[in-house]
Short mmCIF file of C-alpha atoms and ligand atoms in Angstrom, two decimals:
data_model
loop_
_atom_site.label_atom_id
_atom_site.label_comp_id
_atom_site.label_asym_id
_atom_site.label_seq_id
_atom_site.Cartn_x
_atom_site.Cartn_y
_atom_site.Cartn_z
CA MET J 1 1.35 26.90 8.21
CA GLU J 2 1.42 27.12 5.33
CA THR J 3 -2.05 28.53 3.24
CA VAL J 4 -2.96 28.00 -0.68
CA GLU J 5 -5.04 31.32 -1.89
CA ALA J 6 -6.55 32.01 -5.46
CA SER J 7 -7.33 29.17 -7.80
CA ALA J 8 -8.26 25.70 -7.93
CA GLU J 9 -4.93 24.84 -9.66
CA ALA J 10 -2.82 26.92 -7.42
CA THR J 11 -0.28 24.26 -4.74
CA THR J 12 2.52 24.83 -2.44
CA ARG J 13 5.17 22.31 -2.68
CA THR J 14 8.20 21.76 -0.36
CA HIS J 15 10.68 20.04 -1.55
CA GLY J 16 9.01 18.87 -4.86
CA ILE J 17 5.41 17.91 -2.08
CA LYS J 18 2.19 19.08 -2.89
CA LEU J 19 0.87 20.81 0.35
CA HIS J 20 -3.30 20.05 0.01
CA LYS J 21 -5.84 22.52 1.24
CA PRO J 22 -8.25 20.96 3.82
CA GLU J 23 -10.93 20.78 1.65
CA ASP J 24 -9.29 18.16 -0.47
CA PHE J 25 -9.25 16.03 2.25
CA GLU J 26 -12.87 15.42 1.37
CA GLY J 27 -12.08 13.77 -2.25
CA MET J 28 -9.48 11.41 -0.58
CA ARG J 29 -11.31 10.39 1.33
CA ARG J 30 -14.00 8.96 -0.80
CA ALA J 31 -11.53 7.78 -2.74
CA GLY J 32 -9.59 5.64 0.22
CA LYS J 33 -13.28 4.59 1.18
CA LEU J 34 -13.41 3.38 -1.57
CA ALA J 35 -10.18 1.28 -1.97
CA ALA J 36 -10.91 -0.74 1.53
CA GLU J 37 -14.68 -0.89 0.73
CA CYS J 38 -13.21 -2.52 -2.98
CA LEU J 39 -10.64 -4.88 0.26
CA ASP J 40 -13.40 -5.66 1.91
CA MET J 41 -15.51 -6.93 -0.57
CA LEU J 42 -12.80 -9.37 -1.92
CA THR J 43 -12.62 -10.97 1.60
CA PRO J 44 -15.19 -14.07 1.29
CA HIS J 45 -13.94 -14.29 -1.94
CA VAL J 46 -10.61 -15.64 -1.53
CA VAL J 47 -10.54 -19.76 -0.39
CA PRO J 48 -8.51 -22.20 -2.09
CA GLY J 49 -8.88 -22.83 -5.28
CA ALA J 50 -9.95 -19.23 -5.66
CA ASN J 51 -9.17 -17.93 -9.79
CA THR J 52 -6.99 -14.45 -9.32
CA GLU J 53 -8.52 -13.32 -12.83
CA ALA J 54 -11.78 -13.76 -11.90
CA LEU J 55 -10.68 -11.66 -8.42
CA ASP J 56 -9.54 -8.99 -10.49
CA LYS J 57 -12.69 -8.32 -12.23
CA LEU J 58 -15.00 -8.29 -9.84
CA ALA J 59 -13.05 -5.85 -7.91
CA ARG J 60 -12.94 -4.09 -11.58
CA GLU J 61 -17.14 -4.63 -11.24
CA PHE J 62 -16.85 -3.71 -8.03
CA VAL J 63 -14.90 -0.69 -8.36
CA LEU J 64 -17.23 0.24 -11.83
CA ASP J 65 -20.70 -0.04 -10.09
CA HIS J 66 -19.36 2.29 -6.81
CA GLY J 67 -17.95 5.62 -8.89
CA GLY J 68 -14.31 4.80 -9.43
CA LEU J 69 -11.64 4.16 -11.58
CA PRO J 70 -9.61 1.25 -11.71
CA ALA J 71 -6.21 2.89 -11.48
CA CYS J 72 -3.69 0.60 -12.74
CA LEU J 73 -5.96 -0.04 -16.10
CA GLY J 74 -3.29 0.77 -18.40
CA TYR J 75 -1.36 2.79 -16.42
CA ARG J 76 2.62 1.68 -17.58
CA GLY J 77 1.25 -0.87 -20.28
CA TYR J 78 -0.86 -2.83 -17.07
CA ASN J 79 -3.63 -4.34 -17.95
CA HIS J 80 -5.30 -5.68 -14.43
CA THR J 81 -7.45 -3.89 -12.01
CA VAL J 82 -5.44 -5.09 -8.85
CA CYS J 83 -2.09 -6.93 -8.13
CA ILE J 84 -2.02 -9.78 -6.40
CA SER J 85 0.84 -11.47 -4.98
CA PRO J 86 0.96 -14.93 -3.28
CA ASN J 87 4.32 -16.22 -1.22
CA HIS J 88 7.25 -15.09 -2.19
CA VAL J 89 6.00 -13.04 -4.39
CA VAL J 90 6.74 -9.44 -3.25
CA CYS J 91 4.31 -7.20 -4.91
CA HIS J 92 2.83 -6.18 -8.78
CA GLY J 93 1.96 -10.21 -9.06
CA ILE J 94 -0.64 -10.27 -12.40
CA PRO J 95 -3.52 -12.14 -12.16
CA GLY J 96 -4.26 -15.05 -14.06
CA GLU J 97 -4.67 -18.97 -14.60
CA ARG J 98 -3.41 -19.20 -11.13
CA ASN J 99 -5.87 -20.32 -8.62
CA LEU J 100 -4.89 -19.85 -4.64
CA ARG J 101 -3.99 -22.88 -2.51
CA ASP J 102 -4.72 -23.62 0.88
CA GLY J 103 -2.21 -22.22 3.00
CA ASP J 104 -1.07 -19.20 0.49
CA ILE J 105 -0.67 -15.81 2.08
CA VAL J 106 -1.45 -13.08 -0.80
CA ASN J 107 -1.26 -9.50 -1.30
CA ILE J 108 -4.12 -7.69 -2.84
CA ASP J 109 -3.32 -4.90 -3.88
CA VAL J 110 -5.30 -1.91 -4.89
CA THR J 111 -5.73 1.17 -6.22
CA VAL J 112 -8.84 3.53 -7.32
CA ILE J 113 -9.79 7.44 -8.98
CA VAL J 114 -12.79 8.78 -7.72
CA ASP J 115 -13.72 11.85 -9.15
CA GLY J 116 -9.33 12.78 -9.87
CA TRP J 117 -7.96 11.14 -6.14
CA HIS J 118 -6.27 8.34 -6.10
CA GLY J 119 -6.76 5.49 -2.86
CA ASP J 120 -4.67 3.91 -2.57
CA THR J 121 -4.28 0.43 -0.48
CA SER J 122 -3.18 -3.43 -0.23
CA ARG J 123 -3.71 -6.15 2.43
CA MET J 124 -2.05 -9.85 3.32
CA TYR J 125 -5.17 -12.55 2.80
CA PRO J 126 -4.36 -15.87 4.56
CA VAL J 127 -5.45 -19.23 2.63
CA GLY J 128 -7.36 -21.83 4.04
CA GLU J 129 -4.92 -22.62 7.10
CA ILE J 130 -1.75 -21.07 6.99
CA ALA J 131 1.31 -21.83 8.72
CA PRO J 132 2.80 -20.43 12.15
CA LYS J 133 5.62 -18.37 10.25
CA ALA J 134 3.27 -16.92 7.95
CA ARG J 135 0.67 -16.02 10.03
CA ARG J 136 4.57 -14.77 12.17
CA LEU J 137 4.98 -12.79 9.23
CA ILE J 138 1.61 -11.28 8.13
CA ASP J 139 1.84 -9.66 11.96
CA ILE J 140 4.72 -8.55 11.43
CA THR J 141 3.82 -6.62 8.72
CA TYR J 142 0.94 -5.20 10.08
CA GLU J 143 2.86 -4.00 12.76
CA ALA J 144 5.64 -1.96 11.31
CA LEU J 145 3.08 -0.55 8.98
CA ASP J 146 1.44 0.86 12.55
CA LEU J 147 4.87 2.23 14.47
CA GLY J 148 5.84 3.70 10.09
CA LEU J 149 2.22 5.79 11.22
CA ALA J 150 2.73 6.19 14.50
CA GLN J 151 5.61 8.45 13.41
CA VAL J 152 2.95 10.92 10.52
CA LYS J 153 2.07 14.39 12.13
CA PRO J 154 3.64 17.79 11.62
CA GLY J 155 7.68 18.27 12.64
CA ASN J 156 8.99 14.59 11.92
CA THR J 157 10.47 13.94 9.34
CA PHE J 158 10.26 10.55 6.21
CA GLY J 159 13.17 9.36 8.06
CA ASP J 160 11.59 9.05 10.80
CA ILE J 161 9.30 6.57 9.44
CA GLY J 162 11.50 4.58 7.79
CA TRP J 163 13.20 4.24 10.96
CA ALA J 164 10.28 2.91 12.41
CA ILE J 165 9.42 0.31 10.46
CA GLN J 166 13.16 -0.65 9.98
CA GLN J 167 14.39 -1.21 13.36
CA TYR J 168 10.87 -2.93 14.58
CA VAL J 169 11.49 -5.07 11.34
CA GLU J 170 15.26 -6.02 11.81
CA SER J 171 14.36 -6.49 15.38
CA GLN J 172 12.23 -9.75 15.03
CA ARG J 173 15.47 -11.03 12.36
CA CYS J 174 13.01 -9.93 9.16
CA SER J 175 13.75 -7.74 6.87
CA VAL J 176 12.66 -4.66 4.31
CA VAL J 177 12.42 -4.94 0.83
CA ARG J 178 15.07 -1.71 -0.18
CA ASP J 179 13.64 -1.27 -4.29
CA PHE J 180 9.91 -0.80 -3.81
CA CYS J 181 8.59 2.19 -1.73
CA GLY J 182 5.67 4.25 -0.70
CA HIS J 183 4.48 7.53 -2.70
CA GLY J 184 2.75 10.93 -2.75
CA LEU J 185 -0.45 10.51 -4.35
CA GLY J 186 -3.31 12.68 -4.82
CA ARG J 187 -4.74 13.55 -8.42
CA VAL J 188 -1.47 12.04 -9.18
CA PHE J 189 -0.99 8.20 -8.24
CA HIS J 190 2.93 8.51 -7.83
CA ASP J 191 3.92 11.59 -6.76
CA ASN J 192 6.91 13.02 -4.70
CA PRO J 193 8.67 12.22 -2.22
CA ASN J 194 9.34 8.18 -2.18
CA VAL J 195 8.58 6.98 1.30
CA LEU J 196 10.83 4.80 2.39
CA HIS J 197 10.20 1.81 4.55
CA PHE J 198 14.10 2.34 6.08
CA GLY J 199 16.17 5.10 6.90
CA ARG J 200 17.25 6.88 10.33
CA LYS J 201 15.54 9.57 12.32
CA GLY J 202 15.73 12.88 11.45
CA GLU J 203 15.86 12.36 7.92
CA GLY J 204 14.26 13.78 5.23
CA ALA J 205 11.73 15.80 3.88
CA VAL J 206 9.61 17.47 7.46
CA LEU J 207 5.90 16.35 7.04
CA LYS J 208 3.42 18.72 7.07
CA PRO J 209 -0.23 19.24 6.74
CA GLY J 210 -1.87 18.37 4.09
CA MET J 211 0.74 16.24 2.42
CA PHE J 212 -0.65 13.09 1.21
CA PHE J 213 1.02 10.01 0.46
CA THR J 214 1.15 5.75 1.14
CA VAL J 215 3.32 4.05 3.49
CA GLU J 216 3.49 -0.07 2.48
CA PRO J 217 6.07 -1.49 3.09
CA MET J 218 7.51 -5.28 2.08
CA VAL J 219 8.79 -7.37 4.36
CA ASN J 220 10.65 -10.54 3.74
CA LEU J 221 11.14 -13.67 6.53
CA GLY J 222 14.36 -13.97 4.40
CA LYS J 223 16.72 -12.16 2.83
CA PRO J 224 16.36 -7.96 0.78
CA GLN J 225 16.73 -8.61 -2.14
CA VAL J 226 14.01 -8.97 -5.41
CA LYS J 227 14.27 -9.85 -8.26
CA VAL J 228 11.98 -9.24 -11.57
CA LEU J 229 10.37 -11.90 -13.61
CA ASN J 230 10.02 -11.50 -17.82
CA ASP J 231 6.56 -10.16 -17.57
CA GLY J 232 8.21 -6.56 -16.30
CA TRP J 233 6.08 -6.84 -13.35
CA THR J 234 6.10 -9.39 -11.39
CA ALA J 235 8.77 -8.85 -8.02
CA VAL J 236 10.26 -11.82 -5.93
CA THR J 237 12.31 -12.65 -3.49
CA ARG J 238 15.56 -13.85 -4.20
CA ASP J 239 15.85 -16.37 -2.09
CA LYS J 240 12.16 -17.59 -2.43
CA SER J 241 11.67 -16.66 1.22
CA LEU J 242 7.76 -15.56 1.96
CA SER J 243 7.16 -11.76 1.76
CA SER J 244 4.76 -9.36 3.20
CA GLN J 245 3.02 -6.33 2.73
CA CYS J 246 0.55 -3.90 3.91
CA GLU J 247 -0.47 -0.25 2.49
CA HIS J 248 -2.53 2.69 3.55
CA SER J 249 -3.48 5.58 1.66
CA VAL J 250 -2.52 8.94 4.60
CA GLY J 251 -2.66 12.33 4.80
CA VAL J 252 -1.55 14.86 7.28
CA THR J 253 -3.24 16.84 10.11
CA GLU J 254 -2.39 19.82 12.07
CA ASP J 255 -1.64 17.54 14.73
CA GLY J 256 -1.89 13.77 13.58
CA ILE J 257 -2.99 12.06 10.50
CA GLU J 258 -5.45 10.80 8.53
CA ILE J 259 -6.04 7.46 7.48
CA PHE J 260 -7.77 7.30 4.35
CA THR J 261 -7.79 3.61 3.50
CA ALA J 262 -9.15 2.09 7.18
CA SER J 263 -11.35 -0.73 7.40
CA PRO J 264 -12.01 -2.16 10.93
CA LEU J 265 -11.09 -4.98 8.34
CA PHE J 266 -7.82 -4.39 7.09
CA ARG J 267 -5.62 -6.22 9.30
CA PRO J 268 -6.46 -10.48 9.71
CA LYS J 269 -8.00 -11.22 12.80
CA PHE J 270 -5.89 -15.14 12.83
N1 MF3 X 301 -0.68 0.07 -6.10
C1 MF3 X 301 0.74 0.42 -6.20
C2 MF3 X 301 1.20 0.41 -5.47
O1 MF3 X 301 0.49 0.42 -4.30
C3 MF3 X 301 0.81 0.43 -8.22
C4 MF3 X 301 0.77 -0.46 -8.63
S1 MF3 X 301 1.04 -0.42 -9.95
C5 MF3 X 301 0.54 -1.29 -11.06
O2 MF3 X 301 1.62 1.57 -5.48
F1 MF3 X 301 0.44 -1.05 -12.58
F2 MF3 X 301 1.35 -2.64 -11.24
F3 MF3 X 301 -0.73 -2.04 -11.41
CO1 CO X 302 1.06 2.71 -3.36
CO1 CO X 303 -1.50 0.28 -3.67
#
């Protein structure tokens, strides 16, 4: 195991990936918990007719009231607390005038900062009654995340995570989006490495205790290609097929994984 002595500023890195100290886990735990609680709080509000801008306001006030800062507010010109991505929106949907409709499936993604640490998580919300194919897509996405996270332990590689996700998703005749990936995080929102949701066993950097990153697969019912709309943010499937995503922030421990953004409400029950 690599250790870090000396000042609070010191950080060891392998392949440009920070190795955090045991005490840094506590910071991530608090940030991850608040992010998860924000998504928990939204659950009863994600109903037919709900306005997406109003959901964003609920999230912003919740985060601020609980000692956090919304990381996305002002991030690269983004002006909201959450991203809300319905149906064929892959990610980075902007809250606004749109009201949710019965049958929508919606991803809500929030990142909070607590004492300088980032907690980043997203999950799927069914709005009212959803179609069986939508339900199936959501189930596949959560299963894919679980399989990816099951690879997180010292000695495995980032390629093992991507491989586990890709082989499962494709076995279900769905596709993995390539244009967006997970990322290192900690005191920085988007840090090294890029965490790909596809790949080959044994490729990529080796996982070591103290690495913090997200896994956030985007899964499409149709083809993997996406395009970004003129607003510069909203990513949609090119073939208009349904898309789904879920995200956890995790840390590599001495013998496995700690999921900082876990919640009993994370995976919707159908
Ligand atoms: N939370 C997103 C992620 O998973 C990033 C959103 S950036 C924003 O990495 F600016 F669009 F909010
Ligand atoms: Co993320
Ligand atoms: Co996110």
